Short mmCIF file of C-alpha atoms and ligand atoms in Angstrom, two decimals:
data_model
loop_
_atom_site.label_atom_id
_atom_site.label_comp_id
_atom_site.label_asym_id
_atom_site.label_seq_id
_atom_site.Cartn_x
_atom_site.Cartn_y
_atom_site.Cartn_z
CA MET A 1 7.47 -44.27 -62.98
CA PHE A 2 5.54 -41.04 -63.28
CA ALA A 3 3.95 -41.66 -66.65
CA ASP A 4 0.55 -42.40 -65.13
CA LEU A 5 0.44 -39.41 -62.78
CA ALA A 6 -2.17 -37.02 -64.14
CA ALA A 7 -1.54 -33.34 -63.35
CA LEU A 8 -3.65 -31.91 -60.54
CA PRO A 9 -5.41 -28.54 -60.71
CA PRO A 10 -3.74 -25.70 -58.75
CA ASP A 11 -4.63 -25.37 -55.04
CA ALA A 12 -8.07 -23.74 -54.75
CA LEU A 13 -6.87 -20.88 -52.50
CA LEU A 14 -3.26 -20.38 -53.54
CA GLY A 15 -4.17 -20.73 -57.23
CA LEU A 16 -6.55 -17.77 -56.89
CA THR A 17 -3.66 -15.34 -56.30
CA LYS A 18 -2.10 -16.34 -59.63
CA LEU A 19 -5.41 -15.90 -61.45
CA TYR A 20 -5.76 -12.43 -59.91
CA ASN A 21 -2.17 -11.44 -60.75
CA ASP A 22 -2.60 -12.65 -64.35
CA ASP A 23 -5.82 -10.61 -64.80
CA LYS A 24 -4.90 -7.60 -66.98
CA ARG A 25 -7.95 -5.52 -66.02
CA THR A 26 -7.22 -2.51 -63.80
CA LYS A 27 -10.64 -2.70 -62.13
CA LYS A 28 -10.18 -5.91 -60.17
CA ILE A 29 -10.55 -6.78 -56.48
CA ASP A 30 -8.62 -9.47 -54.60
CA LEU A 31 -10.75 -10.92 -51.80
CA GLY A 32 -9.08 -14.33 -52.09
CA VAL A 33 -6.26 -15.67 -49.98
CA GLY A 34 -6.23 -14.66 -46.30
CA VAL A 35 -3.60 -11.97 -45.88
CA PHE A 36 -3.96 -8.52 -44.32
CA ARG A 37 -4.09 -5.61 -46.79
CA THR A 38 -3.72 -1.86 -46.42
CA PRO A 39 -6.23 0.35 -48.30
CA ASP A 40 -3.67 0.57 -51.15
CA ASN A 41 -3.59 -3.22 -51.34
CA ARG A 42 -0.18 -3.86 -49.73
CA THR A 43 0.75 -6.43 -47.09
CA PRO A 44 3.69 -4.67 -45.42
CA VAL A 45 6.23 -6.18 -43.01
CA LEU A 46 5.21 -5.15 -39.47
CA LYS A 47 7.51 -2.55 -37.87
CA ALA A 48 8.04 -4.83 -34.85
CA VAL A 49 9.12 -7.61 -37.22
CA GLU A 50 11.54 -5.24 -38.99
CA GLY A 51 13.00 -4.26 -35.60
CA ALA A 52 13.43 -7.88 -34.46
CA GLN A 53 14.79 -8.90 -37.85
CA SER A 54 17.54 -6.29 -37.92
CA ARG A 55 18.69 -7.32 -34.44
CA LEU A 56 18.71 -10.93 -35.56
CA VAL A 57 20.83 -10.17 -38.61
CA GLU A 58 23.31 -8.16 -36.49
CA ARG A 59 23.84 -10.81 -33.88
CA GLU A 60 23.53 -14.03 -35.89
CA THR A 61 26.82 -15.92 -36.02
CA THR A 62 25.72 -19.37 -37.18
CA LYS A 63 23.11 -21.26 -39.12
CA VAL A 64 23.47 -24.54 -37.24
CA TYR A 65 20.28 -26.53 -36.65
CA LEU A 66 17.67 -25.32 -34.20
CA PRO A 67 16.70 -27.69 -31.39
CA PRO A 68 13.78 -29.85 -32.61
CA GLU A 69 11.26 -27.92 -30.48
CA GLY A 70 12.21 -24.65 -32.16
CA ALA A 71 13.83 -21.29 -31.42
CA PRO A 72 14.99 -20.74 -27.83
CA GLY A 73 12.38 -18.77 -25.90
CA PHE A 74 9.70 -19.21 -28.59
CA GLY A 75 7.72 -21.91 -26.81
CA ASP A 76 7.58 -20.19 -23.42
CA ALA A 77 6.60 -16.90 -25.06
CA ILE A 78 3.77 -18.50 -27.06
CA ARG A 79 2.56 -20.36 -23.95
CA ASP A 80 2.40 -17.10 -21.96
CA LEU A 81 0.73 -15.23 -24.84
CA VAL A 82 -1.97 -17.88 -25.17
CA PHE A 83 -2.57 -18.78 -21.52
CA GLY A 84 -1.54 -15.52 -19.82
CA GLY A 85 0.22 -17.47 -17.07
CA SER A 86 -2.90 -19.52 -16.29
CA ILE A 87 -1.38 -22.96 -16.89
CA ALA A 88 1.27 -24.96 -15.02
CA ALA A 89 4.38 -24.83 -17.21
CA ASP A 90 5.03 -28.57 -16.91
CA ARG A 91 1.53 -29.48 -18.18
CA CYS A 92 2.08 -27.54 -21.38
CA ALA A 93 4.66 -28.15 -24.11
CA VAL A 94 5.03 -25.97 -27.19
CA VAL A 95 6.68 -27.29 -30.34
CA GLN A 96 7.47 -24.77 -33.08
CA THR A 97 6.19 -25.90 -36.47
CA PRO A 98 6.31 -24.77 -40.11
CA GLY A 99 3.23 -22.53 -39.88
CA GLY A 100 -0.19 -23.49 -38.60
CA CYS A 101 -0.33 -26.10 -41.37
CA GLY A 102 2.68 -27.91 -39.90
CA ALA A 103 1.01 -27.85 -36.47
CA LEU A 104 -2.23 -29.29 -37.84
CA ARG A 105 -0.34 -32.04 -39.66
CA VAL A 106 1.82 -33.16 -36.72
CA GLY A 107 -1.13 -32.71 -34.33
CA ALA A 108 -3.16 -35.04 -36.54
CA GLY A 109 -0.21 -37.46 -36.51
CA LEU A 110 -0.21 -37.41 -32.71
CA ILE A 111 -3.95 -38.15 -32.58
CA LYS A 112 -3.45 -41.02 -35.03
CA ARG A 113 -0.60 -42.45 -32.95
CA ALA A 114 -2.87 -42.42 -29.91
CA GLY A 115 -5.15 -44.79 -31.82
CA ALA A 116 -7.97 -42.28 -32.33
CA GLN A 117 -11.07 -42.91 -34.44
CA GLY A 118 -11.05 -39.58 -36.21
CA VAL A 119 -11.71 -35.86 -36.11
CA THR A 120 -15.06 -34.09 -36.33
CA ILE A 121 -15.15 -30.63 -37.91
CA GLY A 122 -18.00 -28.12 -38.26
CA THR A 123 -19.07 -27.35 -41.81
CA PRO A 124 -18.03 -25.42 -43.78
CA THR A 125 -14.40 -25.23 -42.81
CA TRP A 126 -11.06 -24.06 -44.20
CA ALA A 127 -10.39 -25.87 -47.49
CA ASN A 128 -7.08 -27.29 -46.25
CA HIS A 129 -8.35 -28.89 -43.02
CA HIS A 130 -9.55 -32.06 -44.69
CA PRO A 131 -6.38 -32.68 -46.77
CA LEU A 132 -4.03 -31.88 -43.86
CA LEU A 133 -5.77 -34.00 -41.24
CA SER A 134 -6.63 -36.91 -43.49
CA ALA A 135 -3.01 -37.04 -44.73
CA ALA A 136 -2.15 -38.29 -41.23
CA GLY A 137 -4.60 -41.15 -41.73
CA LEU A 138 -7.47 -39.73 -39.68
CA LYS A 139 -11.10 -40.21 -40.64
CA ILE A 140 -12.82 -36.84 -40.97
CA SER A 141 -16.50 -36.40 -40.06
CA MET A 142 -18.38 -33.21 -40.76
CA ALA A 143 -20.94 -31.73 -38.34
CA PRO A 144 -23.38 -28.87 -39.04
CA TYR A 145 -22.02 -25.50 -37.84
CA TYR A 146 -22.85 -22.42 -39.93
CA ASP A 147 -26.39 -21.16 -40.40
CA ALA A 148 -26.45 -19.23 -43.68
CA GLN A 149 -29.96 -17.89 -42.93
CA THR A 150 -28.75 -15.91 -39.92
CA GLY A 151 -24.99 -15.62 -40.54
CA GLY A 152 -24.58 -17.21 -37.11
CA ILE A 153 -24.12 -20.74 -35.82
CA ASP A 154 -26.57 -23.61 -35.64
CA PHE A 155 -25.26 -24.31 -32.17
CA ASP A 156 -27.84 -26.95 -31.21
CA ALA A 157 -26.97 -29.07 -34.24
CA PHE A 158 -23.21 -28.66 -33.65
CA TYR A 159 -23.56 -29.52 -29.96
CA GLU A 160 -25.70 -32.55 -30.77
CA SER A 161 -22.96 -33.90 -33.08
CA ALA A 162 -20.30 -33.26 -30.43
CA ALA A 163 -22.44 -35.03 -27.83
CA ARG A 164 -22.13 -38.24 -29.86
CA LEU A 165 -18.30 -38.17 -29.55
CA GLY A 166 -16.39 -40.05 -26.91
CA PRO A 167 -12.89 -41.16 -25.90
CA GLY A 168 -10.90 -41.77 -29.07
CA ASP A 169 -12.57 -38.90 -30.96
CA ALA A 170 -11.31 -35.38 -31.51
CA LEU A 171 -13.36 -32.25 -32.17
CA LEU A 172 -11.73 -29.47 -34.16
CA LEU A 173 -12.70 -25.99 -32.95
CA HIS A 174 -11.70 -22.75 -34.62
CA GLY A 175 -10.04 -20.52 -32.04
CA GLY A 176 -11.90 -17.38 -33.18
CA CYS A 177 -12.28 -15.68 -36.58
CA HIS A 178 -13.86 -18.80 -38.08
CA ASN A 179 -12.51 -19.57 -41.54
CA PRO A 180 -14.45 -19.29 -43.87
CA THR A 181 -17.58 -17.92 -42.14
CA GLY A 182 -16.43 -15.40 -39.51
CA ALA A 183 -19.18 -16.84 -37.25
CA ASP A 184 -17.66 -17.52 -33.85
CA LEU A 185 -18.87 -19.39 -30.79
CA SER A 186 -20.02 -17.20 -27.89
CA THR A 187 -18.33 -17.64 -24.50
CA ASP A 188 -21.44 -19.50 -23.24
CA GLU A 189 -21.28 -21.85 -26.21
CA ILE A 190 -17.55 -22.42 -25.60
CA ASP A 191 -18.28 -23.19 -21.94
CA ALA A 192 -20.92 -25.73 -22.95
CA LEU A 193 -18.58 -27.46 -25.42
CA VAL A 194 -15.69 -27.52 -22.94
CA ASP A 195 -17.97 -29.10 -20.31
CA LEU A 196 -19.14 -31.61 -22.91
CA ALA A 197 -15.54 -32.51 -23.82
CA VAL A 198 -14.80 -33.14 -20.14
CA GLU A 199 -17.94 -35.22 -19.69
CA ARG A 200 -17.64 -37.24 -22.93
CA GLU A 201 -13.82 -37.42 -22.81
CA PHE A 202 -13.22 -36.46 -26.43
CA LEU A 203 -10.13 -34.43 -27.35
CA PRO A 204 -10.56 -30.73 -28.20
CA PHE A 205 -8.20 -29.70 -31.03
CA VAL A 206 -8.24 -25.91 -31.38
CA ASP A 207 -7.03 -24.30 -34.60
CA CYS A 208 -5.96 -20.77 -33.62
CA ALA A 209 -4.80 -18.94 -36.75
CA TYR A 210 -6.10 -15.39 -36.15
CA HIS A 211 -5.23 -14.69 -32.52
CA GLY A 212 -5.90 -11.00 -31.85
CA PHE A 213 -8.07 -10.37 -34.93
CA ALA A 214 -11.52 -10.90 -33.37
CA LYS A 215 -11.78 -8.89 -30.14
CA GLY A 216 -8.18 -8.73 -28.86
CA LEU A 217 -5.41 -11.04 -27.67
CA ASP A 218 -6.88 -11.87 -24.24
CA GLU A 219 -10.51 -12.13 -25.38
CA ASP A 220 -9.58 -14.35 -28.33
CA ALA A 221 -7.72 -16.78 -26.03
CA TYR A 222 -10.95 -17.59 -24.17
CA VAL A 223 -11.41 -21.11 -25.51
CA MET A 224 -7.80 -22.09 -24.77
CA ARG A 225 -7.89 -20.60 -21.27
CA ARG A 226 -11.23 -22.23 -20.47
CA LEU A 227 -9.85 -25.58 -21.65
CA ALA A 228 -6.74 -25.07 -19.48
CA GLU A 229 -9.04 -24.64 -16.45
CA ARG A 230 -11.37 -27.54 -17.15
CA ALA A 231 -9.98 -30.14 -19.55
CA SER A 232 -7.26 -32.62 -18.68
CA GLU A 233 -6.00 -32.89 -22.28
CA PHE A 234 -6.22 -30.77 -25.41
CA ILE A 235 -4.02 -29.57 -28.26
CA VAL A 236 -3.82 -26.29 -30.16
CA SER A 237 -2.39 -25.50 -33.58
CA TYR A 238 -1.19 -21.89 -33.50
CA SER A 239 -0.25 -19.74 -36.48
CA CYS A 240 1.94 -16.61 -36.44
CA SER A 241 1.20 -15.95 -40.13
CA LYS A 242 -1.53 -13.37 -39.68
CA ASN A 243 -0.97 -11.76 -36.28
CA PHE A 244 2.78 -11.31 -36.84
CA GLY A 245 2.42 -10.94 -40.61
CA LEU A 246 5.02 -13.69 -41.03
CA TYR A 247 3.16 -15.65 -43.72
CA ARG A 248 6.11 -16.79 -45.84
CA GLU A 249 8.36 -17.52 -42.85
CA ARG A 250 6.14 -20.51 -41.99
CA THR A 251 5.98 -19.89 -38.25
CA GLY A 252 3.54 -21.69 -36.01
CA ALA A 253 3.32 -23.97 -33.00
CA LEU A 254 1.65 -27.08 -31.75
CA ILE A 255 0.64 -26.56 -28.12
CA LEU A 256 0.22 -29.75 -26.12
CA VAL A 257 -1.58 -29.91 -22.79
CA GLY A 258 -1.58 -33.27 -21.02
CA ALA A 259 -3.15 -34.64 -17.88
CA SER A 260 0.20 -34.57 -16.06
CA ALA A 261 3.77 -33.48 -16.67
CA ASP A 262 4.69 -37.06 -17.67
CA ARG A 263 1.83 -37.35 -20.16
CA THR A 264 2.73 -33.99 -21.69
CA ALA A 265 6.36 -35.06 -22.02
CA ALA A 266 5.27 -38.29 -23.73
CA MET A 267 3.00 -36.35 -26.15
CA LYS A 268 5.88 -34.00 -26.95
CA SER A 269 8.28 -36.88 -27.62
CA HIS A 270 5.85 -38.28 -30.20
CA VAL A 271 5.35 -34.90 -31.85
CA LEU A 272 9.11 -34.43 -32.20
CA ASN A 273 9.39 -37.92 -33.63
CA ILE A 274 6.59 -37.27 -36.16
CA ALA A 275 8.18 -33.95 -37.14
CA ARG A 276 11.53 -35.70 -37.61
CA GLN A 277 9.86 -38.07 -40.05
CA ILE A 278 8.49 -35.19 -42.12
CA TYR A 279 10.73 -32.11 -41.89
CA SER A 280 13.13 -32.66 -38.92
CA MET A 281 12.80 -29.20 -37.38
CA PRO A 282 11.07 -25.90 -38.11
CA PRO A 283 12.67 -23.02 -40.03
CA ALA A 284 14.52 -20.67 -37.66
CA HIS A 285 13.89 -17.16 -38.92
CA GLY A 286 10.25 -16.57 -37.94
CA GLY A 287 10.53 -18.34 -34.58
CA ILE A 288 13.50 -16.20 -33.52
CA ILE A 289 11.63 -13.05 -34.59
CA VAL A 290 8.51 -13.99 -32.61
CA ALA A 291 10.56 -14.85 -29.52
CA GLU A 292 12.39 -11.52 -29.80
CA ILE A 293 9.16 -9.54 -30.13
CA LEU A 294 7.40 -11.29 -27.28
CA THR A 295 10.30 -11.01 -24.83
CA ASP A 296 11.31 -7.41 -25.52
CA ALA A 297 9.07 -4.79 -23.87
CA ALA A 298 9.36 -2.15 -26.62
CA LEU A 299 8.91 -4.57 -29.53
CA ASN A 300 6.05 -6.28 -27.71
CA ARG A 301 4.25 -2.95 -27.22
CA ALA A 302 4.83 -1.96 -30.85
CA TRP A 303 3.55 -5.33 -32.10
CA ARG A 304 0.40 -5.19 -29.96
CA GLU A 305 -0.38 -1.74 -31.35
CA GLU A 306 0.13 -2.89 -34.93
CA LEU A 307 -2.02 -5.97 -34.39
CA GLU A 308 -4.77 -3.86 -32.83
CA GLY A 309 -4.51 -1.52 -35.83
CA MET A 310 -5.02 -4.45 -38.22
CA ARG A 311 -7.95 -5.73 -36.14
CA ARG A 312 -9.66 -2.34 -36.18
CA ALA A 313 -9.05 -1.94 -39.91
CA VAL A 314 -10.86 -5.21 -40.65
CA VAL A 315 -13.79 -4.20 -38.42
CA ALA A 316 -13.96 -0.86 -40.27
CA ASN A 317 -13.92 -2.66 -43.65
CA ARG A 318 -16.86 -4.79 -42.55
CA LEU A 319 -18.84 -1.67 -41.61
CA LEU A 320 -17.89 0.04 -44.87
CA LEU A 321 -19.10 -2.92 -46.94
CA VAL A 322 -22.44 -3.18 -45.11
CA LYS A 323 -23.07 0.58 -45.28
CA THR A 324 -22.23 0.76 -48.99
CA ALA A 325 -24.29 -2.36 -49.76
CA ALA A 326 -27.33 -0.70 -48.19
CA GLU A 327 -26.82 2.31 -50.48
CA ARG A 328 -26.40 0.15 -53.64
CA GLN A 329 -29.62 -1.85 -53.89
CA LEU A 330 -28.49 -4.62 -51.55
CA GLY A 331 -30.63 -3.45 -48.62
CA GLU A 332 -29.90 -5.35 -45.45
CA LYS A 333 -28.66 -8.49 -47.23
CA LEU A 334 -25.11 -8.15 -45.88
CA ASN A 335 -25.91 -6.87 -42.37
CA TYR A 336 -24.82 -10.15 -40.75
CA ILE A 337 -21.22 -9.34 -41.76
CA THR A 338 -20.83 -6.80 -38.96
CA ARG A 339 -21.69 -9.49 -36.40
CA GLN A 340 -18.86 -11.72 -37.64
CA ASN A 341 -15.15 -11.67 -36.81
CA GLY A 342 -11.79 -11.74 -38.50
CA MET A 343 -10.72 -11.78 -42.11
CA PHE A 344 -13.52 -13.84 -43.65
CA SER A 345 -17.22 -13.87 -44.29
CA LEU A 346 -19.27 -15.83 -46.79
CA LEU A 347 -21.09 -13.63 -49.28
CA PRO A 348 -24.57 -14.90 -50.20
CA VAL A 349 -23.54 -16.18 -53.66
CA SER A 350 -23.50 -19.58 -55.35
CA ASP A 351 -20.36 -21.08 -56.90
CA ALA A 352 -21.71 -20.09 -60.35
CA GLN A 353 -22.07 -16.49 -59.10
CA VAL A 354 -18.51 -16.62 -57.70
CA LEU A 355 -17.38 -17.42 -61.24
CA THR A 356 -19.47 -14.61 -62.77
CA LEU A 357 -18.07 -12.16 -60.21
CA ARG A 358 -14.57 -13.13 -61.26
CA GLU A 359 -15.07 -13.31 -65.03
CA LYS A 360 -17.46 -10.42 -65.57
CA HIS A 361 -16.47 -8.05 -62.76
CA GLY A 362 -12.87 -8.95 -61.78
CA VAL A 363 -13.95 -9.70 -58.19
CA TYR A 364 -11.94 -12.62 -56.82
CA LEU A 365 -13.59 -14.66 -54.04
CA ALA A 366 -12.61 -18.08 -52.73
CA GLY A 367 -14.94 -21.07 -53.13
CA GLY A 368 -18.29 -20.95 -51.37
CA GLY A 369 -18.27 -17.13 -51.67
CA ARG A 370 -15.58 -16.58 -49.02
CA ALA A 371 -14.45 -12.95 -49.05
CA ASN A 372 -11.32 -11.64 -47.34
CA MET A 373 -12.61 -8.46 -45.70
CA CYS A 374 -9.06 -7.04 -45.64
CA GLY A 375 -9.35 -6.51 -49.40
CA VAL A 376 -12.36 -4.15 -49.09
CA ASN A 377 -11.51 -0.44 -49.16
CA ASP A 378 -12.95 3.01 -49.98
CA GLY A 379 -11.62 2.75 -53.52
CA ASN A 380 -13.21 -0.59 -54.46
CA VAL A 381 -16.28 -1.01 -52.26
CA GLY A 382 -18.59 0.71 -54.76
CA HIS A 383 -17.51 -1.61 -57.59
CA LEU A 384 -17.81 -4.62 -55.27
CA CYS A 385 -21.38 -3.75 -54.27
CA GLU A 386 -22.43 -3.02 -57.86
CA ALA A 387 -20.97 -6.36 -58.97
CA LEU A 388 -22.76 -8.17 -56.14
CA ALA A 389 -26.05 -6.42 -56.90
CA ASP A 390 -25.63 -7.43 -60.56
CA VAL A 391 -25.08 -11.15 -59.90
CA LEU A 392 -27.72 -11.33 -57.19
CA ALA A 393 -30.28 -9.70 -59.49
CA GLY A 394 -29.68 -12.69 -61.78
C1 LMR B 1 -6.43 -18.73 -46.21
O1 LMR B 1 -7.32 -19.43 -45.70
O2 LMR B 1 -6.63 -18.03 -47.21
C2 LMR B 1 -5.05 -18.73 -45.60
O3 LMR B 1 -5.06 -19.42 -44.41
C3 LMR B 1 -4.00 -19.15 -46.53
C4 LMR B 1 -3.95 -20.62 -46.77
O4 LMR B 1 -2.90 -21.22 -46.52
O5 LMR B 1 -4.93 -21.18 -47.23
#
């Protein structure tokens, strides 16, 4: 049966970690997959997670199945974190999923079940959006988004594409810390797109994978809160991988907001049914940890401090890179990076230069020149800038 199946290449992002680990050189820099890193290149378990985890181990008496919507308390806690109490509880349902990927996949399944035409996404976008959403049978259309000349957004072009959408279409929006560009919509631009969604009746689908990494938890929730005020329907895929550091625990949520309590309940029933057809129910461990952290005052405080620490560290790394670049023959070429948010920015290099950076200099970037700013530190920024100056000089 499998004789004709040709082997596929490794996943573009996940495969990069193996290439980096297999590289025997000591002078190498991992700016690949999106995980937080300390200056000594570790991705530690958050203290709040350790605290919640030890309580969980002490009190756990069974491993019976979770309810299909996830760990008790998880959904309400995520709803309050995202909306800050600004949404009627019966208009909003939260279904725990295996990571943000699981949420994107079942969210796409829900859109497909509703008979939608497809999803429009700004370009470039995270490498896994297309495979995940199209696996549910949706047609993907790309719209212009990033402006490489300015490091900002070509908002007029993006808005114009969105203005052609209508009922039966969905528009995917990054909920801050755009992956891969770091170029986020301003609050005015969000307002304009939310009004457009209401007017044209297309579905906003927000992918929120870096909540708390741009400006802070409340500021980063702006698009979701604005939608809650204005739009009758929208959905959000939410990831706890980065902000809780729970990557391998596969912890995320699909947030469903319907026009009425009945519509929301119907949307939720379909999501649970789609999940049942793929993985039945989410893994328990991460969901219980998140619920524990968000509902316990001391753990919640500790987590918020740790998240703010990670956010500030990434901002500092961006400044460090731009300052060092200016000192190492790169002038103002990277200045746009300090105006961007979150883990990623695109460095001004071609795919051939990405390969040269890896092979000649041991600098690992994802495709398109995406650099994880968490991997920049005092110890490697000089080498990084010299390598960049070398490839850019030709
Ligand atoms: C990334 O973009 O590097 C992360 O979101 C990890 C992943 O699953 O691709």
